[in-house]
mmCIF file of C-alpha atoms in Angstrom:
data_model
loop_
_atom_site.group_PDB
_atom_site.id
_atom_site.type_symbol
_atom_site.label_atom_id
_atom_site.label_comp_id
_atom_site.label_asym_id
_atom_site.label_seq_id
_atom_site.Cartn_x
_atom_site.Cartn_y
_atom_site.Cartn_z
ATOM 1 C CA MET A 1 0.153 -0.050 0.227
ATOM 2 C CA GLU A 2 1.040 3.374 -0.620
ATOM 3 C CA LYS A 3 0.646 6.439 1.498
ATOM 4 C CA TYR A 4 0.061 9.081 -1.299
ATOM 5 C CA ILE A 5 -1.267 9.305 -4.490
ATOM 6 C CA CYS A 6 -0.126 12.103 -6.779
ATOM 7 C CA GLY A 7 -0.221 15.209 -4.897
ATOM 8 C CA VAL A 8 -2.893 14.749 -2.555
ATOM 9 C CA ASP A 9 -2.568 14.818 0.880
ATOM 10 C CA PHE A 10 -5.108 12.835 2.258
ATOM 11 C CA ASP A 11 -4.537 14.328 6.353
ATOM 12 C CA LYS A 12 -5.839 17.652 4.714
ATOM 13 C CA VAL A 13 -8.944 15.960 3.064
ATOM 14 C CA ASP A 14 -12.162 15.280 5.150
ATOM 15 C CA VAL A 15 -13.902 13.515 2.557
ATOM 16 C CA ILE A 16 -12.866 11.484 -0.961
ATOM 17 C CA ASP A 17 -15.484 12.025 -3.611
ATOM 18 C CA PHE A 18 -14.770 8.216 -5.428
ATOM 19 C CA HIS A 19 -17.294 9.178 -8.405
ATOM 20 C CA THR A 20 -17.077 12.133 -10.865
ATOM 21 C CA HIS A 21 -17.172 12.930 -14.709
ATOM 22 C CA VAL A 22 -15.176 15.343 -16.581
ATOM 23 C CA GLU A 23 -17.565 16.002 -19.457
ATOM 24 C CA VAL A 24 -15.377 18.400 -21.411
ATOM 25 C CA ASP A 25 -11.573 18.573 -22.540
ATOM 26 C CA CYS A 26 -9.130 21.758 -22.775
ATOM 27 C CA ASP A 27 -10.469 22.281 -26.419
ATOM 28 C CA GLY A 28 -14.249 22.349 -25.600
ATOM 29 C CA HIS A 29 -15.238 18.379 -27.010
ATOM 30 C CA ARG A 30 -17.771 16.877 -25.019
ATOM 31 C CA ALA A 31 -16.746 13.440 -23.931
ATOM 32 C CA TYR A 32 -20.327 12.231 -25.193
ATOM 33 C CA ASP A 33 -22.652 13.506 -28.110
ATOM 34 C CA ASP A 34 -24.671 16.730 -27.296
ATOM 35 C CA GLU A 35 -28.036 14.746 -27.338
ATOM 36 C CA LEU A 36 -27.048 12.237 -24.941
ATOM 37 C CA VAL A 37 -25.254 15.331 -22.426
ATOM 38 C CA ASP A 38 -28.552 17.408 -22.661
ATOM 39 C CA ALA A 39 -31.048 14.319 -21.727
ATOM 40 C CA THR A 40 -28.767 13.490 -18.937
ATOM 41 C CA ARG A 41 -28.599 17.089 -17.632
ATOM 42 C CA ALA A 42 -32.306 17.245 -17.966
ATOM 43 C CA TYR A 43 -32.938 14.227 -15.921
ATOM 44 C CA PHE A 44 -30.672 15.335 -13.349
ATOM 45 C CA LYS A 45 -32.534 18.943 -13.468
ATOM 46 C CA MET A 46 -29.177 20.689 -13.750
ATOM 47 C CA GLY A 47 -30.906 23.561 -15.694
ATOM 48 C CA ASP A 48 -28.371 25.983 -16.878
ATOM 49 C CA ALA A 49 -25.336 24.440 -14.836
ATOM 50 C CA ALA A 50 -21.782 24.650 -16.320
ATOM 51 C CA SER A 51 -20.150 22.034 -17.985
ATOM 52 C CA ALA A 52 -17.407 19.823 -15.716
ATOM 53 C CA THR A 53 -14.184 20.408 -16.333
ATOM 54 C CA VAL A 54 -11.003 19.497 -14.947
ATOM 55 C CA ASP A 55 -10.807 23.363 -13.500
ATOM 56 C CA ASP A 56 -14.023 22.787 -12.180
ATOM 57 C CA LEU A 57 -13.798 19.493 -10.380
ATOM 58 C CA ALA A 58 -10.972 20.327 -8.688
ATOM 59 C CA GLU A 59 -12.025 23.963 -7.269
ATOM 60 C CA ILE A 60 -15.290 22.379 -5.706
ATOM 61 C CA CYS A 61 -12.872 19.655 -4.328
ATOM 62 C CA ARG A 62 -10.953 22.962 -2.749
ATOM 63 C CA ARG A 63 -14.014 24.782 -1.652
ATOM 64 C CA ASN A 64 -15.434 21.442 0.287
ATOM 65 C CA ASN A 65 -12.097 20.077 1.832
ATOM 66 C CA ALA A 66 -12.299 17.258 -0.688
ATOM 67 C CA ALA A 67 -10.433 14.867 -2.909
ATOM 68 C CA ALA A 68 -12.032 13.320 -5.961
ATOM 69 C CA VAL A 69 -11.383 10.253 -8.024
ATOM 70 C CA GLY A 70 -12.000 11.961 -11.863
ATOM 71 C CA PHE A 71 -12.570 9.780 -15.185
ATOM 72 C CA THR A 72 -14.339 10.332 -18.316
ATOM 73 C CA ILE A 73 -15.947 7.025 -20.367
ATOM 74 C CA ASP A 74 -14.768 5.838 -23.912
ATOM 75 C CA ALA A 75 -17.534 4.269 -25.276
ATOM 76 C CA GLU A 76 -17.072 5.161 -29.140
ATOM 77 C CA THR A 77 -17.492 1.888 -30.596
ATOM 78 C CA ALA A 78 -21.041 1.352 -29.015
ATOM 79 C CA MET A 79 -21.875 5.212 -29.273
ATOM 80 C CA GLY A 80 -20.270 6.351 -32.386
ATOM 81 C CA HIS A 81 -19.098 9.353 -30.509
ATOM 82 C CA ARG A 82 -15.014 10.076 -31.012
ATOM 83 C CA SER A 83 -13.471 9.658 -27.922
ATOM 84 C CA ASN A 84 -12.184 13.366 -26.668
ATOM 85 C CA SER A 85 -8.767 14.039 -24.692
ATOM 86 C CA VAL A 86 -10.134 14.105 -21.094
ATOM 87 C CA ALA A 87 -8.513 10.524 -20.172
ATOM 88 C CA ASP A 88 -4.990 11.894 -20.666
ATOM 89 C CA LEU A 89 -6.295 15.429 -19.594
ATOM 90 C CA ILE A 90 -7.072 14.234 -16.423
ATOM 91 C CA ALA A 91 -4.104 12.178 -15.893
ATOM 92 C CA GLY A 92 -1.958 14.599 -17.286
ATOM 93 C CA THR A 93 -3.182 17.458 -14.991
ATOM 94 C CA VAL A 94 -3.885 15.383 -12.023
ATOM 95 C CA ARG A 95 -0.506 13.830 -11.482
ATOM 96 C CA ASN A 96 0.652 17.347 -9.567
ATOM 97 C CA ASN A 97 -2.601 18.170 -8.339
ATOM 98 C CA ASP A 98 -3.466 18.203 -4.600
ATOM 99 C CA VAL A 99 -7.213 17.423 -5.017
ATOM 100 C CA LEU A 100 -7.601 14.861 -7.845
ATOM 101 C CA ILE A 101 -7.087 11.187 -8.254
ATOM 102 C CA PRO A 102 -7.172 10.184 -11.719
ATOM 103 C CA PHE A 103 -9.004 7.152 -13.190
ATOM 104 C CA GLY A 104 -8.375 5.848 -16.959
ATOM 105 C CA THR A 105 -11.054 4.359 -19.432
ATOM 106 C CA VAL A 106 -10.596 2.085 -22.302
ATOM 107 C CA ASP A 107 -12.970 0.907 -24.897
ATOM 108 C CA PRO A 108 -13.396 -2.828 -24.116
ATOM 109 C CA TRP A 109 -14.088 -3.628 -27.909
ATOM 110 C CA LYS A 110 -11.205 -2.005 -29.291
ATOM 111 C CA SER A 111 -7.774 -3.998 -30.266
ATOM 112 C CA ASP A 112 -5.649 -2.132 -28.002
ATOM 113 C CA ALA A 113 -7.858 -2.021 -24.921
ATOM 114 C CA VAL A 114 -5.264 -4.335 -22.920
ATOM 115 C CA ALA A 115 -2.299 -2.365 -24.368
ATOM 116 C CA ARG A 116 -3.975 0.992 -23.352
ATOM 117 C CA VAL A 117 -4.127 0.059 -19.800
ATOM 118 C CA GLY A 118 -0.476 -0.405 -19.511
ATOM 119 C CA GLU A 119 -0.018 2.924 -20.980
ATOM 120 C CA LEU A 120 -2.363 4.835 -19.111
ATOM 121 C CA VAL A 121 -0.849 3.022 -15.642
ATOM 122 C CA ASP A 122 2.718 3.543 -16.784
ATOM 123 C CA ARG A 123 2.699 7.005 -18.592
ATOM 124 C CA TYR A 124 0.092 8.910 -16.762
ATOM 125 C CA GLY A 125 0.002 7.029 -13.335
ATOM 126 C CA VAL A 126 -3.656 6.433 -13.330
ATOM 127 C CA ARG A 127 -4.963 4.861 -10.082
ATOM 128 C CA GLY A 128 -8.106 2.816 -11.357
ATOM 129 C CA PHE A 129 -10.505 1.979 -14.443
ATOM 130 C CA LYS A 130 -13.696 3.315 -15.005
ATOM 131 C CA PHE A 131 -16.265 1.166 -17.018
ATOM 132 C CA HIS A 132 -20.012 1.717 -18.295
ATOM 133 C CA PRO A 133 -21.404 -1.450 -19.446
ATOM 134 C CA SER A 134 -24.720 -0.168 -20.928
ATOM 135 C CA MET A 135 -22.921 2.873 -22.465
ATOM 136 C CA GLN A 136 -20.283 0.647 -23.978
ATOM 137 C CA ALA A 137 -22.434 -2.130 -25.010
ATOM 138 C CA PHE A 138 -20.951 -5.092 -23.248
ATOM 139 C CA GLU A 139 -21.371 -7.991 -20.550
ATOM 140 C CA PRO A 140 -18.712 -7.624 -18.206
ATOM 141 C CA ASN A 141 -18.568 -11.260 -17.820
ATOM 142 C CA ASP A 142 -17.833 -12.117 -21.446
ATOM 143 C CA ARG A 143 -14.947 -13.858 -21.476
ATOM 144 C CA ARG A 144 -13.320 -11.858 -24.102
ATOM 145 C CA PHE A 145 -12.804 -8.923 -22.034
ATOM 146 C CA TYR A 146 -11.076 -10.959 -19.219
ATOM 147 C CA PRO A 147 -7.572 -10.250 -20.473
ATOM 148 C CA ILE A 148 -8.599 -6.206 -19.606
ATOM 149 C CA TYR A 149 -9.383 -7.446 -15.917
ATOM 150 C CA GLN A 150 -5.892 -9.166 -16.009
ATOM 151 C CA ALA A 151 -3.880 -6.278 -16.582
ATOM 152 C CA ILE A 152 -5.747 -3.950 -14.487
ATOM 153 C CA SER A 153 -5.508 -6.691 -11.737
ATOM 154 C CA ASP A 154 -1.638 -6.946 -12.631
ATOM 155 C CA ALA A 155 -1.270 -3.367 -12.085
ATOM 156 C CA GLY A 156 -2.760 -3.298 -8.766
ATOM 157 C CA VAL A 157 -5.468 -1.030 -9.348
ATOM 158 C CA PRO A 158 -9.071 -1.031 -8.922
ATOM 159 C CA ALA A 159 -12.104 -1.336 -11.867
ATOM 160 C CA LEU A 160 -15.202 0.709 -11.136
ATOM 161 C CA PHE A 161 -18.288 -0.259 -13.289
ATOM 162 C CA HIS A 162 -21.682 1.480 -13.637
ATOM 163 C CA THR A 163 -24.489 -0.839 -12.129
ATOM 164 C CA GLY A 164 -28.434 -0.381 -12.566
ATOM 165 C CA GLN A 165 -30.504 2.465 -14.181
ATOM 166 C CA THR A 166 -28.530 5.341 -15.416
ATOM 167 C CA GLY A 167 -29.302 9.277 -16.171
ATOM 168 C CA MET A 168 -27.858 8.484 -19.669
ATOM 169 C CA GLY A 169 -30.486 8.333 -22.461
ATOM 170 C CA SER A 170 -32.737 8.544 -20.121
ATOM 171 C CA GLY A 171 -36.148 10.245 -21.749
ATOM 172 C CA LEU A 172 -34.981 9.624 -25.049
ATOM 173 C CA PRO A 173 -36.524 7.456 -27.690
ATOM 174 C CA GLY A 174 -35.205 3.883 -27.444
ATOM 175 C CA GLY A 175 -33.037 5.315 -24.661
ATOM 176 C CA HIS A 176 -30.254 6.586 -27.043
ATOM 177 C CA GLY A 177 -29.710 2.945 -27.795
ATOM 178 C CA ILE A 178 -28.656 2.029 -24.271
ATOM 179 C CA LYS A 179 -29.603 -0.825 -22.896
ATOM 180 C CA LEU A 180 -29.874 -1.258 -18.981
ATOM 181 C CA ARG A 181 -29.687 -5.331 -18.983
ATOM 182 C CA TYR A 182 -25.314 -5.035 -19.515
ATOM 183 C CA SER A 183 -25.454 -3.159 -15.831
ATOM 184 C CA ASP A 184 -26.815 -5.606 -13.847
ATOM 185 C CA PRO A 185 -24.623 -6.030 -10.985
ATOM 186 C CA VAL A 186 -24.713 -10.147 -11.023
ATOM 187 C CA LEU A 187 -22.722 -10.233 -14.420
ATOM 188 C CA LEU A 188 -19.983 -8.645 -11.844
ATOM 189 C CA ASP A 189 -20.205 -11.448 -9.706
ATOM 190 C CA ASP A 190 -18.515 -13.833 -12.198
ATOM 191 C CA VAL A 191 -15.733 -10.973 -12.454
ATOM 192 C CA ALA A 192 -15.097 -10.673 -8.877
ATOM 193 C CA ALA A 193 -14.942 -14.606 -8.732
ATOM 194 C CA ASP A 194 -12.828 -15.195 -11.502
ATOM 195 C CA PHE A 195 -10.409 -12.480 -10.499
ATOM 196 C CA PRO A 196 -9.866 -12.432 -6.662
ATOM 197 C CA ASP A 197 -7.046 -10.131 -6.788
ATOM 198 C CA LEU A 198 -8.813 -7.383 -8.733
ATOM 199 C CA THR A 199 -10.795 -4.953 -6.546
ATOM 200 C CA VAL A 200 -14.145 -4.637 -8.015
ATOM 201 C CA VAL A 201 -16.424 -0.986 -7.466
ATOM 202 C CA MET A 202 -19.906 -1.280 -8.163
ATOM 203 C CA ALA A 203 -21.058 2.285 -9.005
ATOM 204 C CA HIS A 204 -24.380 3.567 -7.917
ATOM 205 C CA PRO A 205 -27.147 1.967 -5.718
ATOM 206 C CA ALA A 206 -27.994 -0.495 -8.228
ATOM 207 C CA VAL A 207 -31.639 -0.016 -8.987
ATOM 208 C CA PRO A 208 -33.796 -2.287 -9.673
ATOM 209 C CA TRP A 209 -31.225 -4.941 -8.386
ATOM 210 C CA VAL A 210 -30.301 -3.669 -5.396
ATOM 211 C CA ASP A 211 -30.724 -6.559 -3.603
ATOM 212 C CA ALA A 212 -28.544 -8.623 -5.860
ATOM 213 C CA GLN A 213 -25.900 -5.673 -5.332
ATOM 214 C CA ILE A 214 -25.895 -5.947 -1.631
ATOM 215 C CA ALA A 215 -25.223 -9.775 -1.510
ATOM 216 C CA ILE A 216 -22.492 -9.706 -3.880
ATOM 217 C CA ALA A 217 -20.948 -6.974 -2.111
ATOM 218 C CA ALA A 218 -21.419 -8.851 1.364
ATOM 219 C CA HIS A 219 -20.262 -12.425 -0.255
ATOM 220 C CA LYS A 220 -17.079 -11.001 -2.220
ATOM 221 C CA ALA A 221 -14.238 -9.468 -0.287
ATOM 222 C CA ASN A 222 -13.090 -7.778 -3.146
ATOM 223 C CA VAL A 223 -15.759 -6.016 -3.694
ATOM 224 C CA TYR A 224 -17.289 -2.458 -2.987
ATOM 225 C CA LEU A 225 -20.104 -0.148 -3.663
ATOM 226 C CA ASP A 226 -20.097 3.585 -4.213
ATOM 227 C CA LEU A 227 -23.272 5.208 -3.504
ATOM 228 C CA SER A 228 -23.385 8.170 -6.274
ATOM 229 C CA GLY A 229 -25.826 9.033 -8.305
ATOM 230 C CA TYR A 230 -28.581 9.537 -5.923
ATOM 231 C CA SER A 231 -29.091 11.735 -3.125
ATOM 232 C CA PRO A 232 -29.399 9.593 0.158
ATOM 233 C CA LYS A 233 -32.591 10.420 0.764
ATOM 234 C CA TYR A 234 -33.678 8.222 -2.062
ATOM 235 C CA PHE A 235 -31.747 5.201 -1.096
ATOM 236 C CA PRO A 236 -33.569 2.187 -1.162
ATOM 237 C CA PRO A 237 -34.359 1.128 2.852
ATOM 238 C CA GLN A 238 -32.599 -2.181 2.221
ATOM 239 C CA LEU A 239 -29.443 -0.145 1.502
ATOM 240 C CA VAL A 240 -29.316 2.132 4.568
ATOM 241 C CA ALA A 241 -29.860 -0.866 6.665
ATOM 242 C CA ALA A 242 -26.958 -2.446 4.970
ATOM 243 C CA ILE A 243 -24.381 0.521 5.559
ATOM 244 C CA GLY A 244 -25.228 0.399 8.694
ATOM 245 C CA ARG A 245 -24.465 -3.327 8.982
ATOM 246 C CA GLN A 246 -22.713 -5.695 6.590
ATOM 247 C CA LEU A 247 -21.939 -3.187 4.091
ATOM 248 C CA ARG A 248 -20.463 -0.799 6.724
ATOM 249 C CA THR A 249 -16.495 -1.444 5.302
ATOM 250 C CA LYS A 250 -18.222 -2.293 1.622
ATOM 251 C CA VAL A 251 -19.483 1.224 0.815
ATOM 252 C CA LEU A 252 -17.830 4.726 -0.415
ATOM 253 C CA PHE A 253 -18.974 8.193 -0.561
ATOM 254 C CA GLY A 254 -19.621 9.530 -4.328
ATOM 255 C CA THR A 255 -21.704 12.221 -5.523
ATOM 256 C CA ASP A 256 -21.772 11.670 -9.774
ATOM 257 C CA HIS A 257 -20.223 15.183 -10.314
ATOM 258 C CA PRO A 258 -21.800 17.183 -12.165
ATOM 259 C CA TYR A 259 -25.053 15.925 -11.701
ATOM 260 C CA ILE A 260 -25.284 15.837 -7.786
ATOM 261 C CA GLY A 261 -22.897 18.174 -5.452
ATOM 262 C CA ILE A 262 -21.108 17.499 -2.572
ATOM 263 C CA GLU A 263 -23.135 19.864 -0.156
ATOM 264 C CA ARG A 264 -26.472 18.284 -1.046
ATOM 265 C CA TRP A 265 -25.349 14.642 -0.823
ATOM 266 C CA ARG A 266 -23.687 15.380 2.748
ATOM 267 C CA ARG A 267 -26.703 17.157 3.952
ATOM 268 C CA ASP A 268 -29.170 14.267 2.919
ATOM 269 C CA PHE A 269 -26.633 11.647 4.032
ATOM 270 C CA GLU A 270 -26.855 13.026 7.569
ATOM 271 C CA ALA A 271 -30.115 12.960 8.028
ATOM 272 C CA LEU A 272 -29.894 9.202 7.815
ATOM 273 C CA GLU A 273 -28.664 9.746 11.483
ATOM 274 C CA LEU A 274 -26.310 6.882 11.062
ATOM 275 C CA ASP A 275 -23.439 6.900 13.596
ATOM 276 C CA ALA A 276 -20.478 8.855 13.103
ATOM 277 C CA GLU A 277 -17.734 5.679 12.892
ATOM 278 C CA ILE A 278 -20.151 4.725 10.034
ATOM 279 C CA ALA A 279 -19.906 8.113 8.247
ATOM 280 C CA ARG A 280 -15.992 8.241 9.040
ATOM 281 C CA LEU A 281 -15.761 4.643 7.139
ATOM 282 C CA VAL A 282 -17.711 6.184 4.224
ATOM 283 C CA TYR A 283 -16.394 9.512 3.667
ATOM 284 C CA ARG A 284 -12.646 8.421 3.829
ATOM 285 C CA ASP A 285 -11.359 5.191 5.310
ATOM 286 C CA ASN A 286 -12.868 2.464 2.894
ATOM 287 C CA ALA A 287 -12.001 4.705 -0.186
ATOM 288 C CA LEU A 288 -8.761 4.768 1.184
ATOM 289 C CA ARG A 289 -8.502 1.198 1.750
ATOM 290 C CA VAL A 290 -9.644 0.308 -2.220
ATOM 291 C CA LEU A 291 -7.412 3.241 -3.167
ATOM 292 C CA GLY A 292 -4.178 1.273 -1.503
ATOM 293 C CA VAL A 293 -3.405 4.343 0.828
ATOM 294 C CA ARG A 294 -1.883 3.495 4.150
ATOM 295 C CA GLY A 295 -1.572 5.543 7.225
ATOM 296 C CA HIS A 296 -4.014 8.117 6.803
ATOM 297 C CA HIS A 297 -6.949 6.226 8.535
ATOM 298 C CA ARG A 298 -8.448 8.035 11.149
#
């Protein structure tokens, strides 16, 4: 385990946001096509909120005494939208940043995906990888993609997978072609079982498969769950109960920035009236364990 990641001093950070999106690169190019982005912002009732850039995210983190895992999603094959430079931008910018932790992305359908994992880890120092099976149109437990997971496992960094419902494409005809079944967390049970040395993080309360998600996270020592994408006041009751019991060391704070803000999420989480020990685990210590950081647990 390492003591520090990039330039982040975890002794000075109150919370670690494990799930934030960077939508726009330095040339103003969006990570996804305009129709998809606009529909997603409408789903989250964001109005005219500014697009998420690396600088936007860093400023929000500093204002809230937070660190954040930042990423984008390369879904070029499935979505037909050219991947922008956000992956390299995040890694290059964040390497000497005091609040941001870079995660990489690979399109699982591209022939260079395994090599790309190595490049992002070795050249850019990314500390994990983000997948969105519904946007990338792949079944995570398809053995064709196992060499990618092996490369990530060999690098000693976690893999973060979207699970459950998604705001991406919500309300559009055919959901913009995005199929929810690819994000059933049961598919990740196979991955976690077949790669016991790979840390798997299931992103979001996996509506409508929350019960399965809880069971998988409780059963597999290498599986965690991030709580992003929903205000805590909308968490299913069985998930709230699990956070206080069997999943207390397995759940991670996350907002889904820019779609949900840190202030709102924390205010609504406090209203759940969980004890202070659980809050400390959710906000910091569980994430430090997943990231392989030592010496900063309070």
